[in-house]
Short mmCIF file of C-alpha atoms in Angstrom, two decimals:
data_model
loop_
_atom_site.label_atom_id
_atom_site.label_comp_id
_atom_site.label_asym_id
_atom_site.label_seq_id
_atom_site.Cartn_x
_atom_site.Cartn_y
_atom_site.Cartn_z
CA MET A 14 94.36 80.18 85.37
CA ARG A 15 96.39 80.40 82.47
CA ALA A 16 98.31 77.27 83.15
CA VAL A 17 95.35 75.33 83.92
CA LEU A 18 93.87 75.93 80.83
CA PHE A 19 96.88 74.94 79.01
CA ALA A 20 97.05 71.78 80.32
CA LEU A 21 93.68 71.05 80.20
CA LEU A 22 94.15 71.61 76.42
CA LEU A 23 97.17 69.07 76.17
CA LEU A 24 95.19 66.56 78.25
CA ALA A 25 92.20 67.51 75.61
CA GLY A 26 95.06 66.56 72.67
CA LEU A 27 95.42 63.47 73.97
CA ALA A 28 92.06 62.55 74.71
CA GLY A 29 90.33 64.35 72.14
CA PRO A 30 88.28 62.70 69.69
CA ALA A 31 89.48 65.37 66.75
CA ALA A 32 92.79 63.60 66.93
CA ALA A 33 93.32 60.90 63.81
CA GLN A 34 95.45 58.89 66.29
CA PRO A 35 95.33 60.87 69.57
CA LEU A 36 98.16 59.66 72.13
CA THR A 37 97.37 58.64 75.38
CA LEU A 38 98.81 58.41 78.56
CA CYS A 39 99.18 55.36 80.29
CA PRO A 40 99.52 54.97 84.54
CA GLY A 41 102.71 56.10 85.56
CA GLU A 42 103.54 58.34 82.20
CA ALA A 43 104.20 61.72 82.15
CA LEU A 44 103.86 64.27 79.54
CA ARG A 45 106.86 66.55 78.87
CA GLY A 46 107.79 69.07 76.11
CA HIS A 47 109.14 73.07 75.43
CA PHE A 48 106.15 75.87 74.97
CA VAL A 49 106.92 79.19 72.67
CA GLN A 50 104.47 81.77 74.38
CA GLU A 51 103.77 85.20 72.31
CA ARG A 52 101.25 87.51 74.59
CA PHE A 53 99.74 90.57 72.35
CA LEU A 54 98.27 93.39 74.04
CA SER A 55 95.97 95.13 72.77
CA GLY A 56 97.67 99.27 72.50
CA PHE A 57 101.28 97.37 72.15
CA GLU A 58 103.18 97.01 68.40
CA ARG A 59 105.07 93.95 69.75
CA PRO A 60 103.91 90.56 71.86
CA VAL A 61 106.28 89.36 74.63
CA ARG A 62 107.92 86.19 73.33
CA SER A 63 108.54 84.17 76.87
CA GLU A 64 109.89 80.26 76.63
CA GLY A 65 109.86 77.00 78.78
CA SER A 66 109.32 73.89 79.70
CA PHE A 67 106.39 72.03 81.37
CA LEU A 68 105.28 68.60 82.93
CA LEU A 69 101.84 66.75 82.69
CA LEU A 70 102.13 64.64 85.35
CA PRO A 71 98.21 62.84 85.58
CA GLY A 72 96.51 62.50 89.03
CA THR A 73 99.61 64.60 90.51
CA GLY A 74 99.75 68.04 88.75
CA LEU A 75 101.22 70.11 86.18
CA ILE A 76 104.74 72.06 86.14
CA TRP A 77 104.67 75.31 83.68
CA HIS A 78 108.09 76.51 84.28
CA GLY A 79 108.93 79.74 82.37
CA GLU A 80 112.45 80.60 81.26
CA THR A 81 112.32 83.52 79.54
CA PRO A 82 112.48 86.20 79.80
CA PHE A 83 111.67 85.64 83.71
CA PRO A 84 112.41 82.34 85.53
CA VAL A 85 108.99 81.84 87.04
CA VAL A 86 107.53 78.06 88.45
CA THR A 87 103.99 77.84 88.51
CA ALA A 88 102.79 74.47 89.68
CA ILE A 89 99.23 72.72 90.24
CA THR A 90 98.26 69.98 92.21
CA ALA A 91 94.97 69.37 93.43
CA ASN A 92 95.73 71.52 96.40
CA GLY A 93 95.64 74.29 94.62
CA MET A 94 98.58 76.74 92.58
CA VAL A 95 101.91 77.73 93.84
CA GLN A 96 104.03 80.28 91.95
CA SER A 97 108.07 80.88 92.44
CA VAL A 98 109.97 83.26 91.27
CA GLY A 99 113.84 82.58 91.20
CA GLY A 100 113.32 79.39 93.46
CA LYS A 101 111.44 81.83 95.88
CA GLU A 102 107.49 81.69 96.77
CA THR A 103 105.87 84.47 95.47
CA LEU A 104 102.14 83.03 95.49
CA ARG A 105 99.95 80.14 96.64
CA ILE A 106 96.13 79.59 96.48
CA PRO A 107 95.07 76.70 98.01
CA VAL A 108 92.04 75.23 96.01
CA ALA A 109 89.88 75.69 98.66
CA LYS A 110 89.75 79.09 98.44
CA ALA A 111 89.55 78.69 94.99
CA PRO A 112 86.63 77.21 93.67
CA PHE A 113 86.82 78.22 90.12
CA LEU A 114 90.80 76.06 90.32
CA ALA A 115 88.79 73.06 91.68
CA HIS A 116 85.98 73.70 89.05
CA LEU A 117 88.80 73.78 86.65
CA TYR A 118 90.70 70.90 87.60
CA GLU A 119 87.10 68.84 87.74
CA MET A 120 87.38 69.24 83.66
CA MET A 121 90.84 68.12 83.52
CA SER A 122 90.11 65.00 85.86
CA GLY A 123 87.40 64.81 83.05
CA VAL A 124 88.92 65.14 80.21
CA VAL A 125 92.22 62.80 80.71
CA VAL A 126 89.77 60.30 80.57
CA GLY A 127 87.96 61.02 77.67
CA ASP A 128 84.98 62.44 79.46
CA TRP A 129 84.35 65.79 78.40
CA THR A 130 81.15 66.22 79.91
CA ALA A 131 82.33 68.83 82.26
CA LEU A 132 84.17 71.07 79.66
CA GLU A 133 81.30 71.08 77.73
CA GLY A 134 79.15 72.70 80.22
CA ASP A 135 81.26 75.66 80.25
CA PHE A 136 82.57 75.79 76.49
CA GLU A 137 80.83 75.41 73.20
CA THR A 138 83.25 73.00 71.68
CA VAL A 139 83.06 72.87 67.60
CA ARG A 140 85.22 70.61 65.61
CA ASP A 141 87.06 70.57 62.45
CA ASP A 142 89.90 68.61 61.11
CA ARG A 143 92.75 68.79 63.50
CA ARG A 144 91.12 71.94 64.98
CA ILE A 145 88.51 72.56 68.11
CA VAL A 146 87.38 76.04 68.83
CA LEU A 147 86.28 76.31 72.66
CA THR A 148 83.72 79.44 73.43
CA PRO A 149 83.24 79.73 76.60
CA ARG A 150 79.48 79.70 77.60
CA ARG A 151 79.43 81.21 80.82
CA THR A 152 79.37 85.05 81.39
CA ASP A 153 78.68 84.95 85.10
CA LEU A 154 82.08 84.19 86.46
CA SER A 155 84.61 86.40 88.65
CA LEU A 156 87.73 84.93 85.99
CA PRO A 157 86.41 85.89 82.34
CA LEU A 158 87.06 82.47 80.50
CA PRO A 159 88.81 83.17 76.92
CA VAL A 160 87.84 82.18 73.33
CA ILE A 161 90.08 79.35 72.65
CA ALA A 162 90.89 77.47 69.67
CA VAL A 163 92.78 74.32 69.34
CA GLU A 164 95.34 73.01 66.70
CA VAL A 165 95.95 68.97 67.22
CA GLY A 166 97.87 66.37 65.90
CA GLN A 167 98.63 63.46 67.87
CA LEU A 168 99.26 66.33 70.48
CA VAL A 169 98.31 69.51 71.20
CA GLU A 170 100.57 71.72 68.90
CA ARG A 171 98.93 75.62 68.74
CA VAL A 172 96.78 77.11 71.45
CA GLU A 173 95.71 80.73 70.79
CA MET A 174 93.23 81.88 73.74
CA THR A 175 91.70 85.36 72.59
CA LYS A 176 90.28 87.56 75.73
CA PRO A 177 87.16 90.21 75.61
CA ASN A 178 89.25 92.99 75.04
CA GLY A 179 91.67 91.33 72.73
CA ASP A 180 94.65 90.72 75.09
CA ARG A 181 95.45 87.27 73.57
CA ASP A 182 98.06 84.75 74.20
CA LEU A 183 99.35 82.18 71.30
CA LEU A 184 101.20 78.88 72.34
CA ARG A 185 103.34 76.77 70.02
CA PHE A 186 104.47 73.45 71.86
CA SER A 187 107.49 71.27 70.56
CA ARG A 188 109.34 68.96 71.16
CA GLN A 189 106.76 66.83 73.68
CA THR A 190 107.21 63.37 75.12
CA VAL A 191 105.34 60.82 76.71
CA GLY A 192 107.48 59.04 78.93
CA SER A 193 108.14 57.92 82.51
CA SER A 194 106.68 59.67 85.26
CA ALA A 195 110.04 59.22 87.20
CA LEU A 196 110.98 63.00 88.39
CA SER A 197 114.05 64.39 88.49
CA ALA A 198 114.77 66.00 92.36
CA ASP A 199 114.15 69.51 90.76
CA GLU A 200 110.28 68.49 90.04
CA ALA A 201 109.26 66.47 92.82
CA GLY A 202 110.61 69.01 95.02
CA ILE A 203 108.08 71.22 93.49
CA PHE A 204 105.21 69.06 93.64
CA GLN A 205 106.25 68.42 97.46
CA ALA A 206 106.30 72.35 97.80
CA ALA A 207 102.57 72.41 96.23
CA SER A 208 101.38 69.56 97.77
CA ARG A 209 101.57 71.52 101.40
CA MET B 20 86.25 83.08 98.38
CA ARG B 21 85.86 83.75 94.84
CA ALA B 22 88.55 85.17 92.10
CA THR B 23 87.75 88.44 92.60
CA GLY B 24 88.59 88.10 96.43
CA ILE B 25 91.83 86.55 95.40
CA LEU B 26 93.13 89.40 93.39
CA CYS B 27 91.82 91.29 95.96
CA GLY B 28 94.36 89.34 97.85
CA LEU B 29 97.08 90.11 95.93
CA LEU B 30 97.25 93.61 96.26
CA LEU B 31 97.00 93.69 99.00
CA LEU B 32 100.66 94.75 99.98
CA LEU B 33 99.95 97.71 97.50
CA VAL B 34 97.21 98.22 99.02
CA GLN B 35 99.00 99.07 102.45
CA ALA B 36 101.92 100.40 100.86
CA CYS B 37 99.49 103.12 99.58
CA ALA B 38 97.00 103.47 102.43
CA ALA B 39 99.33 105.82 104.44
CA SER B 40 100.51 107.97 101.72
CA PRO B 41 98.34 111.11 100.68
CA PRO B 42 96.10 111.22 97.37
CA THR B 43 97.70 112.29 94.16
CA ASP B 44 97.62 116.31 93.66
CA GLY B 45 97.38 116.67 89.82
CA ALA B 46 100.26 115.49 87.89
CA LYS B 47 102.09 114.95 91.10
CA ALA B 48 102.17 112.47 93.46
CA PHE B 49 103.33 111.38 97.14
CA VAL B 50 106.46 109.34 96.94
CA ALA B 51 106.87 109.68 100.73
CA ALA B 52 105.54 111.82 104.04
CA GLY B 53 105.79 115.36 102.43
CA VAL B 54 108.04 114.28 99.58
CA VAL B 55 106.17 115.20 95.70
CA LEU B 56 107.36 114.29 92.83
CA ALA B 57 105.76 116.23 89.53
CA ARG B 58 105.45 113.69 86.61
CA PRO B 59 108.17 113.67 84.37
CA SER B 60 106.70 113.96 80.17
CA PRO B 61 107.79 111.09 78.16
CA ALA B 62 110.16 112.91 76.50
CA SER B 63 112.79 113.07 79.29
CA LEU B 64 113.19 109.68 79.42
CA GLY B 65 115.87 110.93 76.41
CA ARG B 66 114.77 107.41 74.43
CA SER B 67 112.19 105.17 73.49
CA VAL B 68 111.96 101.61 74.95
CA GLU B 69 109.71 98.62 75.18
CA ALA B 70 109.53 96.49 78.67
CA VAL B 71 107.63 93.83 80.13
CA GLN B 72 108.61 93.79 84.06
CA LEU B 73 107.98 91.58 86.53
CA ILE B 74 107.30 93.17 90.15
CA THR B 75 107.58 91.26 92.87
CA ALA B 76 106.58 93.48 96.09
CA ARG B 77 107.02 92.60 99.62
CA ARG B 78 105.55 94.47 102.87
CA GLY B 79 105.94 93.03 106.05
CA GLY B 80 105.76 89.33 105.41
CA GLU B 81 103.37 89.51 102.26
CA THR B 82 105.52 88.96 98.89
CA GLN B 83 103.29 89.30 95.80
CA THR B 84 104.40 88.99 92.69
CA PHE B 85 102.59 90.88 89.22
CA GLU B 86 103.80 92.16 85.79
CA ALA B 87 104.02 95.28 83.83
CA ARG B 88 103.99 95.78 79.95
CA LEU B 89 105.74 99.62 79.42
CA SER B 90 106.08 101.47 76.47
CA VAL B 91 107.41 104.82 76.11
CA SER B 92 108.24 107.12 73.33
CA ALA B 93 108.65 110.96 72.90
CA GLU B 94 105.39 110.92 72.67
CA ALA B 95 103.57 108.85 75.39
CA LEU B 96 104.08 106.56 78.14
CA LEU B 97 101.91 103.13 77.71
CA LEU B 98 101.62 100.87 80.82
CA VAL B 99 99.49 97.77 81.76
CA ALA B 100 99.94 96.41 84.99
CA ASN B 101 98.57 92.47 85.10
CA ASP B 102 97.84 90.28 87.83
CA ALA B 103 99.11 86.54 88.12
CA PHE B 104 95.76 85.35 86.19
CA GLY B 105 97.09 87.32 82.98
CA GLN B 106 93.94 89.66 83.83
CA ARG B 107 94.15 93.51 83.11
CA LEU B 108 94.53 95.51 86.32
CA LEU B 109 94.76 98.65 84.71
CA THR B 110 96.21 100.46 81.53
CA LEU B 111 98.14 104.12 82.21
CA ARG B 112 98.51 106.42 79.17
CA TRP B 113 100.54 109.54 80.44
CA ASP B 114 101.65 111.96 77.30
CA GLY B 115 103.07 114.51 79.09
CA ARG B 116 99.70 116.42 79.62
CA ASN B 117 97.08 113.83 80.14
CA LEU B 118 97.48 111.14 82.15
CA VAL B 119 94.30 108.03 80.91
CA GLU B 120 93.22 105.80 83.22
CA THR B 121 91.73 102.87 81.73
CA ASP B 122 90.49 99.16 82.00
CA ARG B 123 90.45 100.08 85.91
CA ALA B 124 89.68 96.20 87.53
CA GLY B 125 86.21 97.00 89.46
CA TRP B 126 87.57 96.46 92.74
CA LEU B 127 91.00 97.58 92.14
CA PRO B 128 91.06 99.79 95.58
CA GLU B 129 90.53 103.89 94.86
CA ARG B 130 93.77 104.13 96.87
CA ILE B 131 96.32 102.54 93.93
CA THR B 132 95.96 105.28 91.88
CA GLY B 133 97.92 105.74 88.71
CA ASP B 134 100.30 108.43 89.99
CA ASN B 135 101.67 106.57 92.67
CA ILE B 136 102.52 103.52 90.11
CA LEU B 137 103.97 106.00 87.45
CA ALA B 138 106.12 107.73 90.43
CA ASP B 139 107.74 104.14 91.90
CA VAL B 140 108.56 103.76 87.39
CA PHE B 141 109.77 107.47 87.12
CA LEU B 142 111.93 107.16 89.84
CA VAL B 143 113.55 103.85 89.10
CA HIS B 144 113.92 104.87 85.21
CA TRP B 145 113.91 108.32 84.60
CA PRO B 146 117.10 110.51 84.70
CA ARG B 147 118.13 112.56 87.69
CA GLU B 148 118.25 115.62 85.96
CA ALA B 149 114.13 114.85 84.91
CA LEU B 150 113.54 113.82 88.10
CA GLN B 151 115.34 116.07 90.39
CA ALA B 152 113.47 118.99 88.36
CA GLY B 153 109.93 117.77 89.61
CA LEU B 154 111.09 116.68 93.44
CA GLN B 155 109.99 119.28 96.32
CA GLY B 156 110.89 118.36 100.07
CA ALA B 157 113.69 116.21 99.28
CA GLU B 158 116.89 115.77 97.90
CA LEU B 159 118.02 113.31 94.94
CA ARG B 160 121.64 111.76 95.18
CA GLU B 161 122.96 109.57 92.90
CA THR B 162 126.64 107.10 93.34
CA ASP B 163 127.42 104.08 91.02
CA GLY B 164 124.14 101.90 90.89
CA THR B 165 122.41 103.96 93.63
CA ARG B 166 119.81 106.56 93.57
CA SER B 167 118.28 108.05 96.97
CA VAL B 168 115.60 110.57 97.87
CA PHE B 169 117.12 112.22 101.26
CA ARG B 170 114.57 114.34 103.37
CA ASP B 171 115.90 116.49 105.96
CA GLY B 172 118.85 114.06 105.99
CA ARG B 173 117.07 111.38 106.31
CA GLU B 174 117.33 108.36 103.14
CA VAL B 175 113.37 107.47 102.50
CA ILE B 176 113.91 105.66 99.68
CA ARG B 177 116.83 103.89 98.12
CA ILE B 178 116.72 102.33 94.43
CA THR B 179 119.73 99.92 93.79
CA ARG B 180 119.61 99.47 89.63
CA SER B 181 122.21 98.03 87.10
CA GLY B 182 122.25 100.38 84.21
CA ASP B 183 118.89 102.40 83.65
CA GLY B 184 117.08 99.71 84.93
CA TRP B 185 115.56 98.57 81.79
CA SER B 186 117.02 95.55 81.53
CA GLY B 187 118.15 93.33 84.56
CA GLU B 188 117.29 93.85 88.09
CA SER B 189 116.67 96.77 90.19
CA ARG B 190 115.32 97.37 93.98
CA LEU B 191 113.42 100.15 95.33
CA GLU B 192 112.91 100.23 98.78
CA ASN B 193 110.25 103.29 99.95
CA ARG B 194 111.56 103.62 103.94
CA ASP B 195 108.10 105.64 105.10
CA TRP B 196 105.96 103.46 103.64
CA HIS B 197 107.72 100.44 104.64
CA TYR B 198 107.63 98.45 101.39
CA GLU B 199 109.74 96.93 98.90
CA LEU B 200 110.21 96.45 94.95
CA LEU B 201 111.96 93.94 93.13
CA ILE B 202 111.38 94.96 89.52
CA ARG B 203 112.67 92.32 86.89
CA SER B 204 113.26 94.05 83.44
CA ALA B 205 113.58 92.42 79.57
CA GLU B 206 113.46 95.29 77.09
CA ILE B 207 111.69 93.31 74.02
CA ALA B 208 113.65 93.86 70.73
CA PRO B 209 112.57 94.99 67.29
#
């Protein structure tokens, strides 16, 4: 779910009305970048830091590639979510069996064209200059949504997600580029496997 | 299927793994048929450590992965298990006298106990001397990189690991309960 939310927020940064001069993805373009994530769990002094890269290809899906501390690849397509560790598939959730994934996808699809209706159905959004705070409206979900604070320049730069129990994730995005959607062999293979 | 159903499915492996094992007995856990491990103290690890682990569980043809965060000091062991969606499955705190379990996901089957989870943590990471003192019904043998639990001359649990297992990969194969854990572990630097 986190990867889907991150994708949603990246798209929100592209199309978000808060950005002064937001970039937009044209047909055939992809967003690539680097992320650093720090996970703070209540009860632990130190956060867990992880790094990796991502590829967001509207209409196709998202590849969230954690490189450290563990090699975990999460791919999200219209078919659902697939996760692999060290090149071996460890999790597959078809969207037909996960309505919440389909719902998040609906939000992503709207946000990418600047339609925040579905997003604002689930989150109360407060925008202030470069900052957007999304507070969940729904408490009836079996998978509780976090409070999300997003800092946006031309693209999403920083995201903080805070759960009701105090656990939080802090993400910083860098080296983001909008470019050709031509996929590497690895990327194509990941999407292909995820679309089965 | 709602998210809860999927999350239940993620732990099917562990449910199956635990289904054949008896419940825990006070500060002890059955780690194989007729084999009991008493919890060693946090201090008996002999060092402090903070680590994050990615654990892939296999049973039959099924494979699932979850994440664990561990902190061990002389005073206490703290473990948080998260599912693939980043939600807490449970939190365990063992101070050498009391085991406190909190944040347990409401749908988590009762047979998945803190004792069973901790028993595998102890078997992989704790020093041989600390384990041997609390092991009943079996013998612990150790050679370079391999640690085995023998019951009546039969190897019922085999663990391969690099060093003390806190950095790198370890593998635990429980031949009695027919499951395998591949544990990728990374220490968290101060």
